[in-house]
Coordinates of C-alpha atoms in Angstrom, one line a residue:
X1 CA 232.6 79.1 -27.4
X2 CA 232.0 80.3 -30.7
X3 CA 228.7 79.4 -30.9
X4 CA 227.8 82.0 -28.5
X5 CA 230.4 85.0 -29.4
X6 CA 227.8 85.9 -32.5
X7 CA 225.3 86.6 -29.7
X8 CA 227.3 89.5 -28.4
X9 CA 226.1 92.1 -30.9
X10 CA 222.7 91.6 -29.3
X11 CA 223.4 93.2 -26.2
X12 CA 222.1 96.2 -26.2
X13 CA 218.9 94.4 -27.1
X14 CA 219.1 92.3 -25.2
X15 CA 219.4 95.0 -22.2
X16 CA 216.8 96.5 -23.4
X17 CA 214.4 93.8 -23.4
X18 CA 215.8 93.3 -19.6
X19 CA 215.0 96.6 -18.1
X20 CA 211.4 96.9 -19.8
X21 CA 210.2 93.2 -18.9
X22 CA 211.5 94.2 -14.9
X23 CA 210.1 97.6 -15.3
X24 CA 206.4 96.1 -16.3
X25 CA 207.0 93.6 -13.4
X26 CA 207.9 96.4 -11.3
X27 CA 204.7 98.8 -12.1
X28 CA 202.6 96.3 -11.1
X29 CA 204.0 96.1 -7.5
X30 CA 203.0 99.8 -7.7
X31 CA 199.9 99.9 -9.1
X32 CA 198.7 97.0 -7.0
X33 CA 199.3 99.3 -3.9
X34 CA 197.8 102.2 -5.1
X35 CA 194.9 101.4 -7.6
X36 CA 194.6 97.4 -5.9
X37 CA 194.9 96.7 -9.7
X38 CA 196.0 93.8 -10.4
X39 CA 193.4 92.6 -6.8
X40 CA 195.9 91.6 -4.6
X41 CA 196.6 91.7 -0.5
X42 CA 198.2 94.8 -0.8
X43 CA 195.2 97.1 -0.9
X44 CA 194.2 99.9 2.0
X45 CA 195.3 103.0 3.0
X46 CA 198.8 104.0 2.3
X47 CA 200.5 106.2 4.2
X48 CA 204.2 107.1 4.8
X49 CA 207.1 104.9 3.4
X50 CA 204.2 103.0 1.8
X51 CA 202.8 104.9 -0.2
X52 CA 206.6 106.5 -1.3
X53 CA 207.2 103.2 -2.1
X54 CA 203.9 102.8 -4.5
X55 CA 204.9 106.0 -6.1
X56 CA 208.4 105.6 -6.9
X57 CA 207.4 101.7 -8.1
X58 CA 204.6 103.2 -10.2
X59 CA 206.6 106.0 -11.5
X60 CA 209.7 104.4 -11.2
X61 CA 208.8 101.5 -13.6
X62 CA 207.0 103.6 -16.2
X63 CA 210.0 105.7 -16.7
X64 CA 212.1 102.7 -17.3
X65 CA 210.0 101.0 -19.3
X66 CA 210.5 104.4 -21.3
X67 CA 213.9 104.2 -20.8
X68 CA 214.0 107.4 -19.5
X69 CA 216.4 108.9 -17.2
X70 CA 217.4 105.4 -16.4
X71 CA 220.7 105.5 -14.6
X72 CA 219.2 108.0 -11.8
X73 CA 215.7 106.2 -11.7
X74 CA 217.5 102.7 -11.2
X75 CA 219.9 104.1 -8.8
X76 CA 216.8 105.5 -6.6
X77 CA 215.0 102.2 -7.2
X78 CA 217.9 99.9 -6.2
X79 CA 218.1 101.9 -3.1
X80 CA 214.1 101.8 -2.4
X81 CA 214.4 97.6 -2.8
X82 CA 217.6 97.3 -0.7
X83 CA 215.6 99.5 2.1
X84 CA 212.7 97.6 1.6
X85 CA 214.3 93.8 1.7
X86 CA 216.1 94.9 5.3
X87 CA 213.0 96.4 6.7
X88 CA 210.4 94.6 5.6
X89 CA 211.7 91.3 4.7
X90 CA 215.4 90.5 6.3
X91 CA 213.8 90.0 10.1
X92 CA 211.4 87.7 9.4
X93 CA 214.1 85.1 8.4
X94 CA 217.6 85.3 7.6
X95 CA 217.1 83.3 3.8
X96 CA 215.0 85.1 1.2
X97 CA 213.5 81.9 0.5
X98 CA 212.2 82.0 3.7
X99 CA 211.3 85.9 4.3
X100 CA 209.9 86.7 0.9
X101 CA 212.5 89.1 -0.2
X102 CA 213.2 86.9 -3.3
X103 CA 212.2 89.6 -5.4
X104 CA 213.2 92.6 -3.8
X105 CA 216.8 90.9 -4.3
X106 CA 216.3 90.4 -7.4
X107 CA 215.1 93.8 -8.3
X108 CA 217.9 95.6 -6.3
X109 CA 220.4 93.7 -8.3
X110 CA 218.9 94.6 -11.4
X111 CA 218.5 98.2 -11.1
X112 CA 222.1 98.2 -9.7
X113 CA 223.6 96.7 -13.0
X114 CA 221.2 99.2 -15.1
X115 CA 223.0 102.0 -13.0
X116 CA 225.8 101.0 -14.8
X117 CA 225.2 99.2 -18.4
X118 CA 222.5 102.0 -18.9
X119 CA 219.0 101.4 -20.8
X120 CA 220.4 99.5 -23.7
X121 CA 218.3 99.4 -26.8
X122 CA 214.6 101.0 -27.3
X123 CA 215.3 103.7 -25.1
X124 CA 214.4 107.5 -25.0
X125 CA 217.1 107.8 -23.4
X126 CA 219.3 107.3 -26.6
X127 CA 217.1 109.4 -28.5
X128 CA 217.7 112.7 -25.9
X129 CA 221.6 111.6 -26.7
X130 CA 221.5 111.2 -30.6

């Protein structure tokens, strides 16, 4: 439709406003588990894949928030939320509806298209390019 052709110069905006509203989503998974901020169920002692987990959430998300080193920081996060979804949420219940992994879908999926569209606009990433 033509009405919606204009729209394509936005994309790289558009992208951009994608990967740093999931990457601020994404820090506070990690942040929650390490600094209980914000309060939440996750809180106690980490240890193991746990606290990994936190830490590559945390440090993860900041860094694409900064769209920095995107590609390689999606690809490792894509592969922490497909781990995570099978372990932790896939034998509960076969439907994520059911077994919580909405999100961890969601994620994985996410960081698996920035893998390959990149960070998009407001990026450091395009400024260590330029």
């Amino acid at each position: 439709m033509k009405l919606f052709e204009g729209l394509a110069r936005f994309q790289p905006q558009a992208l951009g406003v994608l990967r740093i509203m999931t990457a601020l989503q994404f820090i506070e998974h990690g942040s929650q588990k390490l600094f209980n901020f914000p309060v939440g169920e996750h809180a106690g002692t980490l240890t193991g894949l746990t606290l990994t987990a936190a830490i590559l959430e945390f440090v993860g998300g900041i860094l694409l928030a900064l769209g920095l080193l995107t590609r390689p920081v999606a690809f490792l996060l894509c592969g922490e939320m497909a781990i995570a979804y099978f372990m932790a949420h896939y034998p509960r219940d076969f439907f994520p509806v059911n077994n919580g992994g909405d999100a961890a879908i969601s994620f994985c999926f996410i960081f698996l298209y920035l893998v390959f569209a990149g960070a998009g606009a407001f990026a450091l990433d395009n400024r260590r390019s330029a």
